């Protein structure tokens, strides 16, 4: 592949080339793919509408590049290794040939059910091979996939189905999570009572638990695939045709559907996978994320398959049957590149080294981190005990909206510094700006992280509401994409992400809007008003703290229980508040705005650094809250 960075000298030269001749740079990489028709124009853009188009005039299908392109050279190589929830069960290995066949076959099922190019299909599934197959089958026929993490509640699922107007939903009877099973089909049925757009449901048999099948609407996956053949030519897609929607939380309102398109996303996920993991022929790569999040989309499915890699997909959880599961799996498959989240590292670190000791981890060459800031202690532990002080840690900073990794070390090439994502990948032009939007040129500073030039896999729009995309990302600072993150740049120009500066919180690497959680809490009859914030949490990174005003003589214990249940019902277990305090008022400005900054300080144990309180309507409320926390 072109532009694989192999030395520090390469990095400097390639980075410079990518800035001076960005279009030539990206065209070099794009030309490695199989196109049905080559592009006429590499890039057209403005950040004011915004309007960003890559490789216009080009035609292709991403699955031909993930699958067909490899059949001749590596048809019998394993594409996906699936590790089941229970280590006593048999793993599944699918070669590129087998995966191609299964994707084509399921694509024919979708067609048979009337799914056409441009239609939206919602996937609410466990981490089983059928999930990867279904994603690719959608792409094969040009349907837009919208994967919803299978930990979300029925209400959250219904919202996402309705927003995307999905006409078909794919789910399973149930899913295994450690020792538990979750009744996915029942949850889906609940959601479907509020989703008039859905015509068809396809159900994978996984747990074999009893579930209702509605005649004329619900079909079993295994029966359907048996009724079609395995030959499905790939639909011709324009470069900018929609590939998928993925819902993510923002500062306000309901989660928004981030839209990614075909060619740019393909070029970028491949390019970043190859550079950041330095994947070599024959390596086994494992990303422990869930395909319900962007990390799973880009770095379990698309990036690795575009590169012809062997990618591991695991169904289970890191602590079951015990806290050695990750290391046992690395050992079992001789994993060469391992990619996980800081919250998992912290949780496993807390369990002790006896869970690491039994396993051989010497195949590891690169270990990665994503999703939230990694604290120094976790970085050092990961480096020493998992990487045996030999493997570079790639602390990769990126977002659902960026589609792929943006700021990250390149292993054995660029410098490492604990807790720093370090340097932008070639092709990426980050900058720091002040609150007023002035770009900060010097080093040794802090600012708001923006990107000032387009990259191929950037967000194109928010589904059904382009204005929202413009407001959230492109209106804050003219001519720049605003990330929502605060960031430090040290004396050497290395970047360290500090965390969100908006009302988004990051709980165990899961992104949530404080407003979403507040809306759920406010549904309770006894609640007058609430304010939700994130506070430092040893394992989760951030915990959820809810401050609630009530109008009723309800017992505190009962309210705690009911509010937690309500949040689980409205969003899902990932959003359940860790702490809940009943207060008589909230710190508000005279204009009625809640000053969350004050709540954050108090909950973080920094009540002595509250700063200026003179704009508060009722400063006495601060004392009350301090005494409660
Ligand atoms: C945070 C996940 C520090 C950040 C791929 C970002 C990080 C948000 C890192 C996006 C990192 C992600 N260091 N913070 N290496 N990676 N973040 O959309 O706040 O789920 O804005 O995408 O996670 O979360 P999302």
mmCIF file of N, CA and C in Angstrom, residues 166-236:
data_model
loop_
_atom_site.group_PDB
_atom_site.id
_atom_site.type_symbol
_atom_site.label_atom_id
_atom_site.label_comp_id
_atom_site.label_asym_id
_atom_site.label_seq_id
_atom_site.Cartn_x
_atom_site.Cartn_y
_atom_site.Cartn_z
ATOM 1 N N UNK A 166 -36.623 2.797 9.142
ATOM 2 C CA UNK A 166 -36.157 1.487 8.687
ATOM 3 C C UNK A 166 -37.351 0.615 8.329
ATOM 4 N N UNK A 167 -37.251 -0.124 7.212
ATOM 5 C CA UNK A 167 -38.383 -0.984 6.889
ATOM 6 C C UNK A 167 -38.155 -2.429 7.280
ATOM 7 N N UNK A 168 -36.927 -2.750 7.592
ATOM 8 C CA UNK A 168 -36.642 -4.117 8.015
ATOM 9 C C UNK A 168 -35.725 -4.075 9.242
ATOM 10 N N UNK A 169 -35.970 -4.978 10.176
ATOM 11 C CA UNK A 169 -35.141 -5.063 11.381
ATOM 12 C C UNK A 169 -34.571 -6.479 11.462
ATOM 13 N N UNK A 170 -33.301 -6.559 11.812
ATOM 14 C CA UNK A 170 -32.690 -7.876 12.018
ATOM 15 C C UNK A 170 -32.316 -7.983 13.492
ATOM 16 N N UNK A 171 -32.714 -9.080 14.113
ATOM 17 C CA UNK A 171 -32.420 -9.261 15.536
ATOM 18 C C UNK A 171 -32.164 -10.743 15.801
ATOM 19 N N UNK A 172 -32.169 -11.127 17.065
ATOM 20 C CA UNK A 172 -31.992 -12.536 17.430
ATOM 21 C C UNK A 172 -32.994 -12.868 18.516
ATOM 22 N N UNK A 173 -33.207 -14.159 18.743
ATOM 23 C CA UNK A 173 -34.110 -14.545 19.830
ATOM 24 C C UNK A 173 -33.603 -13.980 21.157
ATOM 25 N N UNK A 174 -32.302 -14.160 21.373
ATOM 26 C CA UNK A 174 -31.719 -13.627 22.598
ATOM 27 C C UNK A 174 -30.227 -13.462 22.420
ATOM 28 N N UNK A 175 -29.586 -12.880 23.436
ATOM 29 C CA UNK A 175 -28.132 -12.794 23.370
ATOM 30 C C UNK A 175 -27.543 -13.252 24.690
ATOM 31 N N UNK A 176 -26.316 -13.775 24.598
ATOM 32 C CA UNK A 176 -25.581 -14.184 25.797
ATOM 33 C C UNK A 176 -24.631 -13.076 26.208
ATOM 34 N N UNK A 177 -24.626 -12.778 27.483
ATOM 35 C CA UNK A 177 -23.635 -11.835 28.023
ATOM 36 C C UNK A 177 -23.111 -12.425 29.308
ATOM 37 N N UNK A 178 -21.960 -13.072 29.214
ATOM 38 C CA UNK A 178 -21.457 -13.769 30.387
ATOM 39 C C UNK A 178 -22.461 -14.821 30.806
ATOM 40 N N UNK A 179 -22.831 -14.831 32.086
ATOM 41 C CA UNK A 179 -23.753 -15.853 32.573
ATOM 42 C C UNK A 179 -25.215 -15.493 32.311
ATOM 43 N N UNK A 180 -25.444 -14.293 31.785
ATOM 44 C CA UNK A 180 -26.831 -13.829 31.580
ATOM 45 C C UNK A 180 -27.292 -14.030 30.136
ATOM 46 N N UNK A 181 -28.617 -14.107 29.977
ATOM 47 C CA UNK A 181 -29.145 -13.999 28.617
ATOM 48 C C UNK A 181 -30.106 -12.818 28.578
ATOM 49 N N UNK A 182 -30.170 -12.200 27.424
ATOM 50 C CA UNK A 182 -31.056 -11.045 27.256
ATOM 51 C C UNK A 182 -32.043 -11.381 26.144
ATOM 52 N N UNK A 183 -33.308 -11.098 26.412
ATOM 53 C CA UNK A 183 -34.370 -11.468 25.471
ATOM 54 C C UNK A 183 -34.508 -10.406 24.377
ATOM 55 N N UNK A 184 -33.616 -10.460 23.421
ATOM 56 C CA UNK A 184 -33.596 -9.411 22.387
ATOM 57 C C UNK A 184 -34.887 -9.327 21.581
ATOM 58 N N UNK A 185 -35.458 -10.494 21.258
ATOM 59 C CA UNK A 185 -36.665 -10.459 20.423
ATOM 60 C C UNK A 185 -37.829 -9.819 21.187
ATOM 61 N N UNK A 186 -37.929 -10.117 22.486
ATOM 62 C CA UNK A 186 -38.993 -9.482 23.283
ATOM 63 C C UNK A 186 -38.824 -7.966 23.303
ATOM 64 N N UNK A 187 -37.582 -7.535 23.472
ATOM 65 C CA UNK A 187 -37.318 -6.085 23.496
ATOM 66 C C UNK A 187 -37.680 -5.489 22.131
ATOM 67 N N UNK A 188 -37.291 -6.202 21.067
ATOM 68 C CA UNK A 188 -37.606 -5.728 19.716
ATOM 69 C C UNK A 188 -39.122 -5.643 19.531
ATOM 70 N N UNK A 189 -39.842 -6.657 20.001
ATOM 71 C CA UNK A 189 -41.309 -6.636 19.875
ATOM 72 C C UNK A 189 -41.904 -5.411 20.565
ATOM 73 N N UNK A 190 -41.366 -5.087 21.740
ATOM 74 C CA UNK A 190 -41.821 -3.877 22.448
ATOM 75 C C UNK A 190 -41.608 -2.642 21.592
ATOM 76 N N UNK A 191 -40.412 -2.559 21.046
ATOM 77 C CA UNK A 191 -40.091 -1.390 20.216
ATOM 78 C C UNK A 191 -41.024 -1.323 19.016
ATOM 79 N N UNK A 192 -41.310 -2.489 18.436
ATOM 80 C CA UNK A 192 -42.071 -2.520 17.184
ATOM 81 C C UNK A 192 -43.529 -2.114 17.364
ATOM 82 N N UNK A 193 -43.975 -2.039 18.624
ATOM 83 C CA UNK A 193 -45.345 -1.558 18.791
ATOM 84 C C UNK A 193 -45.436 -0.043 18.586
ATOM 85 N N UNK A 194 -44.269 0.620 18.428
ATOM 86 C CA UNK A 194 -44.279 2.070 18.147
ATOM 87 C C UNK A 194 -43.577 2.416 16.838
ATOM 88 N N UNK A 195 -43.412 1.442 15.950
ATOM 89 C CA UNK A 195 -42.640 1.740 14.740
ATOM 90 C C UNK A 195 -43.417 1.326 13.486
ATOM 91 N N UNK A 196 -44.315 2.169 13.019
ATOM 92 C CA UNK A 196 -45.159 1.810 11.878
ATOM 93 C C UNK A 196 -44.376 1.552 10.585
ATOM 94 N N UNK A 197 -43.138 2.050 10.497
ATOM 95 C CA UNK A 197 -42.383 1.895 9.250
ATOM 96 C C UNK A 197 -41.894 0.469 9.009
ATOM 97 N N UNK A 198 -41.807 -0.348 10.060
ATOM 98 C CA UNK A 198 -41.190 -1.676 9.906
ATOM 99 C C UNK A 198 -42.165 -2.678 9.294
ATOM 100 N N UNK A 199 -41.738 -3.304 8.181
ATOM 101 C CA UNK A 199 -42.580 -4.305 7.526
ATOM 102 C C UNK A 199 -42.150 -5.732 7.850
ATOM 103 N N UNK A 200 -40.836 -5.896 8.047
ATOM 104 C CA UNK A 200 -40.301 -7.254 8.155
ATOM 105 C C UNK A 200 -39.261 -7.336 9.265
ATOM 106 N N UNK A 201 -39.233 -8.493 9.938
ATOM 107 C CA UNK A 201 -38.213 -8.736 10.955
ATOM 108 C C UNK A 201 -37.550 -10.078 10.648
ATOM 109 N N UNK A 202 -36.241 -10.093 10.684
ATOM 110 C CA UNK A 202 -35.529 -11.362 10.507
ATOM 111 C C UNK A 202 -34.833 -11.689 11.819
ATOM 112 N N UNK A 203 -35.020 -12.933 12.252
ATOM 113 C CA UNK A 203 -34.581 -13.312 13.593
ATOM 114 C C UNK A 203 -33.553 -14.441 13.510
ATOM 115 N N UNK A 204 -32.386 -14.202 14.081
ATOM 116 C CA UNK A 204 -31.363 -15.242 14.144
ATOM 117 C C UNK A 204 -31.628 -16.086 15.380
ATOM 118 N N UNK A 205 -31.484 -17.388 15.224
ATOM 119 C CA UNK A 205 -31.626 -18.245 16.391
ATOM 120 C C UNK A 205 -30.272 -18.328 17.089
ATOM 121 N N UNK A 206 -30.199 -17.807 18.313
ATOM 122 C CA UNK A 206 -28.931 -17.845 19.030
ATOM 123 C C UNK A 206 -29.065 -18.558 20.373
ATOM 124 N N UNK A 207 -29.962 -18.060 21.233
ATOM 125 C CA UNK A 207 -30.072 -18.660 22.573
ATOM 126 C C UNK A 207 -31.120 -19.775 22.623
ATOM 127 N N UNK A 208 -31.930 -19.856 21.597
ATOM 128 C CA UNK A 208 -33.021 -20.837 21.502
ATOM 129 C C UNK A 208 -34.076 -20.621 22.586
ATOM 130 N N UNK A 209 -34.155 -19.426 23.149
ATOM 131 C CA UNK A 209 -35.228 -19.167 24.116
ATOM 132 C C UNK A 209 -36.534 -18.930 23.365
ATOM 133 N N UNK A 210 -37.616 -19.111 24.083
ATOM 134 C CA UNK A 210 -38.923 -18.972 23.445
ATOM 135 C C UNK A 210 -39.164 -17.512 23.084
ATOM 136 N N UNK A 211 -39.650 -17.288 21.875
ATOM 137 C CA UNK A 211 -40.055 -15.921 21.532
ATOM 138 C C UNK A 211 -41.233 -15.976 20.564
ATOM 139 N N UNK A 212 -41.944 -14.879 20.481
ATOM 140 C CA UNK A 212 -43.114 -14.815 19.596
ATOM 141 C C UNK A 212 -42.667 -14.494 18.177
ATOM 142 N N UNK A 213 -43.240 -15.203 17.212
ATOM 143 C CA UNK A 213 -42.976 -14.866 15.812
ATOM 144 C C UNK A 213 -44.303 -14.420 15.197
ATOM 145 N N UNK A 214 -44.350 -13.206 14.714
ATOM 146 C CA UNK A 214 -45.610 -12.701 14.149
ATOM 147 C C UNK A 214 -45.720 -13.086 12.681
ATOM 148 N N UNK A 215 -46.747 -13.839 12.402
ATOM 149 C CA UNK A 215 -46.999 -14.343 11.042
ATOM 150 C C UNK A 215 -47.006 -13.197 10.020
ATOM 151 N N UNK A 216 -46.281 -13.405 8.920
ATOM 152 C CA UNK A 216 -46.286 -12.392 7.869
ATOM 153 C C UNK A 216 -45.326 -11.241 8.110
ATOM 154 N N UNK A 217 -44.769 -11.147 9.321
ATOM 155 C CA UNK A 217 -43.803 -10.086 9.607
ATOM 156 C C UNK A 217 -42.439 -10.659 9.998
ATOM 157 N N UNK A 218 -42.451 -11.725 10.795
ATOM 158 C CA UNK A 218 -41.206 -12.245 11.364
ATOM 159 C C UNK A 218 -40.764 -13.529 10.660
ATOM 160 N N UNK A 219 -39.500 -13.591 10.316
ATOM 161 C CA UNK A 219 -38.944 -14.764 9.627
ATOM 162 C C UNK A 219 -37.656 -15.187 10.308
ATOM 163 N N UNK A 220 -37.417 -16.509 10.332
ATOM 164 C CA UNK A 220 -36.149 -17.015 10.875
ATOM 165 C C UNK A 220 -35.041 -16.866 9.839
ATOM 166 N N UNK A 221 -33.928 -16.394 10.269
ATOM 167 C CA UNK A 221 -32.741 -16.228 9.420
ATOM 168 C C UNK A 221 -32.416 -17.531 8.696
ATOM 169 N N UNK A 222 -32.311 -18.645 9.472
ATOM 170 C CA UNK A 222 -31.842 -19.901 8.858
ATOM 171 C C UNK A 222 -32.815 -20.421 7.811
ATOM 172 N N UNK A 223 -34.105 -20.187 8.012
ATOM 173 C CA UNK A 223 -35.077 -20.637 6.996
ATOM 174 C C UNK A 223 -34.974 -19.773 5.749
ATOM 175 N N UNK A 224 -34.790 -18.489 5.963
ATOM 176 C CA UNK A 224 -34.704 -17.578 4.823
ATOM 177 C C UNK A 224 -33.471 -17.844 3.961
ATOM 178 N N UNK A 225 -32.322 -18.025 4.588
ATOM 179 C CA UNK A 225 -31.121 -18.235 3.767
ATOM 180 C C UNK A 225 -31.202 -19.558 3.004
ATOM 181 N N UNK A 226 -31.944 -20.503 3.553
ATOM 182 C CA UNK A 226 -32.076 -21.779 2.842
ATOM 183 C C UNK A 226 -32.936 -21.638 1.585
ATOM 184 N N UNK A 227 -33.645 -20.531 1.478
ATOM 185 C CA UNK A 227 -34.579 -20.378 0.363
ATOM 186 C C UNK A 227 -34.009 -19.571 -0.805
ATOM 187 N N UNK A 228 -32.754 -19.145 -0.698
ATOM 188 C CA UNK A 228 -32.174 -18.324 -1.781
ATOM 189 C C UNK A 228 -30.827 -18.881 -2.207
ATOM 190 N N UNK A 229 -30.335 -18.422 -3.353
ATOM 191 C CA UNK A 229 -28.999 -18.894 -3.744
ATOM 192 C C UNK A 229 -27.928 -17.905 -3.288
ATOM 193 N N UNK A 230 -26.687 -18.282 -3.561
ATOM 194 C CA UNK A 230 -25.569 -17.523 -2.989
ATOM 195 C C UNK A 230 -24.852 -16.683 -4.035
ATOM 196 N N UNK A 231 -25.589 -16.306 -5.051
ATOM 197 C CA UNK A 231 -24.965 -15.478 -6.073
ATOM 198 C C UNK A 231 -25.659 -14.118 -6.060
ATOM 199 N N UNK A 232 -24.942 -13.108 -5.660
ATOM 200 C CA UNK A 232 -25.554 -11.783 -5.600
ATOM 201 C C UNK A 232 -24.568 -10.730 -6.077
ATOM 202 N N UNK A 233 -24.718 -10.314 -7.327
ATOM 203 C CA UNK A 233 -23.808 -9.280 -7.839
ATOM 204 C C UNK A 233 -23.926 -8.009 -6.990
ATOM 205 N N UNK A 234 -22.810 -7.334 -6.807
ATOM 206 C CA UNK A 234 -22.812 -6.141 -5.949
ATOM 207 C C UNK A 234 -23.447 -4.965 -6.678
ATOM 208 N N UNK A 235 -24.323 -4.269 -5.982
ATOM 209 C CA UNK A 235 -24.981 -3.078 -6.517
ATOM 210 C C UNK A 235 -23.932 -1.995 -6.829
ATOM 211 N N UNK A 236 -24.172 -1.256 -7.878
ATOM 212 C CA UNK A 236 -23.266 -0.149 -8.208
ATOM 213 C C UNK A 236 -23.630 1.078 -7.369
#
